[in-house]
Coordinates of C-alpha atoms in Angstrom, one line a residue:
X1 CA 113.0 124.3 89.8
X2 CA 111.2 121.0 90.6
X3 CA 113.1 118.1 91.4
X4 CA 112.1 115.2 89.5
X5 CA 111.1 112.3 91.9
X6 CA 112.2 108.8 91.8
X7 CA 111.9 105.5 92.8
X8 CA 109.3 105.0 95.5
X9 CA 108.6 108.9 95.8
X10 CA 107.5 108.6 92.1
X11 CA 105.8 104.9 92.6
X12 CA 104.1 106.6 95.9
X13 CA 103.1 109.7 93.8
X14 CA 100.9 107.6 91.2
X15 CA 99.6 105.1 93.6
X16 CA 98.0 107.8 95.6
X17 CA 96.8 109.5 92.2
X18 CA 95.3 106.2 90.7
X19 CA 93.4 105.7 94.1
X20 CA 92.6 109.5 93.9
X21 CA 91.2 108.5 90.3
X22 CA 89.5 105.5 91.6
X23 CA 87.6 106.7 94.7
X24 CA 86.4 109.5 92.0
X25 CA 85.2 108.2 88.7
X26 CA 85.9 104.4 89.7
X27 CA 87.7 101.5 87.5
X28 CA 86.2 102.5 84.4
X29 CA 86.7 106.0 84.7
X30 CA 90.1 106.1 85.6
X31 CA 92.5 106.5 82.5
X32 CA 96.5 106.5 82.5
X33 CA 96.2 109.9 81.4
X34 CA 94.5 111.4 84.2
X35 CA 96.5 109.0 86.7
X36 CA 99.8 110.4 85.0
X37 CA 98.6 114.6 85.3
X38 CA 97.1 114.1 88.9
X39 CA 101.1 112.3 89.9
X40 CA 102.5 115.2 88.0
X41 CA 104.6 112.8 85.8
X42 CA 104.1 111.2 82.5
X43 CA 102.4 107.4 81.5
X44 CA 105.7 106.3 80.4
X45 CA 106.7 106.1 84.4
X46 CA 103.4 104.5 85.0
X47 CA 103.7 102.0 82.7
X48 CA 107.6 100.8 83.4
X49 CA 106.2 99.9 86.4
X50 CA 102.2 98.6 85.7
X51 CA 101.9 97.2 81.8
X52 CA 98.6 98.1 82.0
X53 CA 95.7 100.2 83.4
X54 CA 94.2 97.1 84.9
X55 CA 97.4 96.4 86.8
X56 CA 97.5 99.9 87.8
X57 CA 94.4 100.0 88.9
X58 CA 94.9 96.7 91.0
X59 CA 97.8 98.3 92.7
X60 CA 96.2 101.0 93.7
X61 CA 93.1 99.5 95.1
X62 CA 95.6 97.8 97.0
X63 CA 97.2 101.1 98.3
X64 CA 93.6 101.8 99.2
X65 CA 92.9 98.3 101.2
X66 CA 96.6 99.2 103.2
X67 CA 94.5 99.2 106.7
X68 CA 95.0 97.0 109.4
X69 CA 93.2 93.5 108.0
X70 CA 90.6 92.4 110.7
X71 CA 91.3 89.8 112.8
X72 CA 88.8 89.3 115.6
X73 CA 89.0 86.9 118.5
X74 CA 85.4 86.3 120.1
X75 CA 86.6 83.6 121.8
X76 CA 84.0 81.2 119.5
X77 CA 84.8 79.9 115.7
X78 CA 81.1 81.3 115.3
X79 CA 81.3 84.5 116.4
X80 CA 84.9 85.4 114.7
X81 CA 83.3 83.8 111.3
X82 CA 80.5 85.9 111.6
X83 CA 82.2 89.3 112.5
X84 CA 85.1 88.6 109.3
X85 CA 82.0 88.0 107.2
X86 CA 80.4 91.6 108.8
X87 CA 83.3 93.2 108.0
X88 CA 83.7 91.8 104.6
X89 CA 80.1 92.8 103.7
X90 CA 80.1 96.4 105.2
X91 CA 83.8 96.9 103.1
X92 CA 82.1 95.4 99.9
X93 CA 78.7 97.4 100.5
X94 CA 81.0 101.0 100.4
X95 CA 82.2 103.0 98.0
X96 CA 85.3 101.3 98.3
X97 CA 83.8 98.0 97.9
X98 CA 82.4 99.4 94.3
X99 CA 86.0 100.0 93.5
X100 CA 86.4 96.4 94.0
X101 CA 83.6 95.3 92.3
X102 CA 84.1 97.2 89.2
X103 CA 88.2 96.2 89.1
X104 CA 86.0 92.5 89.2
X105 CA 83.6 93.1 86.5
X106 CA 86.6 94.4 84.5
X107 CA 88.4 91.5 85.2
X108 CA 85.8 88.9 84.7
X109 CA 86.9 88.0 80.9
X110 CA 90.4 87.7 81.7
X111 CA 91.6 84.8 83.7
X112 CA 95.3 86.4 84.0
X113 CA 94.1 89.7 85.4
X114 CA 91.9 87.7 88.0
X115 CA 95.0 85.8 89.0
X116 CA 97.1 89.1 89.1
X117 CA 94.0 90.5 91.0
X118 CA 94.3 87.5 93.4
X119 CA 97.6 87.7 93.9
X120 CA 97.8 91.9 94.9
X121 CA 94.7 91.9 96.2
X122 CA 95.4 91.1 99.5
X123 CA 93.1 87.4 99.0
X124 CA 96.4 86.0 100.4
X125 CA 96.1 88.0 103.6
X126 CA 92.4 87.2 104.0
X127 CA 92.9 83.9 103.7
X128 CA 95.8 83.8 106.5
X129 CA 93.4 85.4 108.5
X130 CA 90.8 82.5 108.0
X131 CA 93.4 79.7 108.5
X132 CA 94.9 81.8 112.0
X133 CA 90.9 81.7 112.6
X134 CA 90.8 77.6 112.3
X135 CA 93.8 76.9 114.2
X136 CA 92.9 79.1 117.1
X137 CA 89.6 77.1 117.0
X138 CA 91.7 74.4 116.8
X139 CA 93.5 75.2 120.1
X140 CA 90.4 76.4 122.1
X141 CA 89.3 71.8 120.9
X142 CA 86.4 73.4 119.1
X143 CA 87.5 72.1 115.8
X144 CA 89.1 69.3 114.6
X145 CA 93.0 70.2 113.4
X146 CA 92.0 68.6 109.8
X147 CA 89.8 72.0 110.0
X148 CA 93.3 74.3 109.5
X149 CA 92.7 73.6 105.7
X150 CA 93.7 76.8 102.9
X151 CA 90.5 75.6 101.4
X152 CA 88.4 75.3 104.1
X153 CA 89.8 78.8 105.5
X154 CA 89.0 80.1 101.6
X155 CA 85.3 79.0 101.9
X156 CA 83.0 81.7 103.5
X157 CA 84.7 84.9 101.9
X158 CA 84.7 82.9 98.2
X159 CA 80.5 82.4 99.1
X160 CA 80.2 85.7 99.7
X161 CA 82.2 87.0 96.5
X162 CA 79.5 84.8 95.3
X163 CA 77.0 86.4 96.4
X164 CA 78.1 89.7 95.3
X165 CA 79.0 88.7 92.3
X166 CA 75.9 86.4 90.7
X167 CA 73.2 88.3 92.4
X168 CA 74.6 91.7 91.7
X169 CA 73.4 93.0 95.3
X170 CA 74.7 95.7 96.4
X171 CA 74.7 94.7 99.9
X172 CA 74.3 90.7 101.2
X173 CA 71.8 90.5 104.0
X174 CA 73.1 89.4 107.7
X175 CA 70.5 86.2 107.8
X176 CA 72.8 85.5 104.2
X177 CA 76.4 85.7 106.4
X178 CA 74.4 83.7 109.1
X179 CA 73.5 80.5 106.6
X180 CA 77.2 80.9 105.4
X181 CA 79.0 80.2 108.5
X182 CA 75.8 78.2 110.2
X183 CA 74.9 75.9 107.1
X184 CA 78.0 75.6 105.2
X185 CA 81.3 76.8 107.1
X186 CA 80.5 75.1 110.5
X187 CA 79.2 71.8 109.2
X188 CA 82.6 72.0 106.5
X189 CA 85.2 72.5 109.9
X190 CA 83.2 69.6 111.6
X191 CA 83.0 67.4 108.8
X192 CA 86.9 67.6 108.7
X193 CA 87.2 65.2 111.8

């Protein structure tokens, strides 16, 4: 006899299924129905704790994206921009970027599940990153502390979503991430004085 899991054994369970489910067939492959056979459990569970598929599948790109969030220190504003966009880009450009992209496409025609996506997605901890980035800068007197903005931190990873996301690339060139941080993120943290 089985016991029957609970709590965040079960919650663990399906978040490893759905991600299971994702990395296979991707956003629009991944149904409630397989999610809930691959946990072992049924979609009622699934769906006391994610109304939908969409929210499921938000989660468990998050359970995916659980890694250590990059943080470099080159000792320049330049150089960390650059490397955060690098990073960003190769992520984005894998098959777990795709996973991304398609929970995005899904998303597009719903402004609630692209806040929800926003909100789980880990943007929050991306941008924290950013604004640490600034206010290092800040410290090292190689930006102004206006600079140590949210919206200026936001700037150079919502360019590249950009990029991705209305030129359907599957990949943004490096001499792309360079005009980014050279000709729009620079000049933005200057500008601030």
């Amino acid at each position: 006899m089985t016991t029957r899991r609970r709590g965040a054994e079960l919650e663990e369970a399906i978040l490893r299924a759905a991600a299971d489910e994702l990395r296979e067939s991707g956003y629009a492959g991944m149904t409630m129905d397989r999610v809930a056979a691959r946990a072992g459990t049924n979609k009622n569970a699934i769906y006391r704790r994610w109304p939908h598929r969409a929210a499921l599948g938000i989660a468990a790109y998050r359970h995916l994206s659980d890694a250590v969030m990059p943080n470099p220190d080159t000792g320049t504003l330049r150089g960390d921009a650059l490397e955060m966009l690098r990073r960003a880009n190769e992520t984005w450009s894998s098959p777990h970027g795709a996973i991304l992209r398609g929970l995005l496409a899904a998303a597009a025609d719903d402004p609630a599940l692209l806040d929800l996506m926003r909100e789980r997605s880990g943007a929050a901890t991306m941008d924290r990153v950013w604004l640490a980035m600034l206010e290092r800068a800040v410290a090292r007197d190689e930006a102004p502390p206006a600079a140590a903005h949210p919206r200026v931190a936001a700037t150079p990873m919502m360019l590249l979503r950009a990029e991705y996301a209305m030129r359907g690339i599957p990949t943004v060139p490096d001499e792309v991430l360079v005009e980014i941080v050279d000709e729009v993120f620079l000049p933005l943290v200057r500008g601030r004085a």
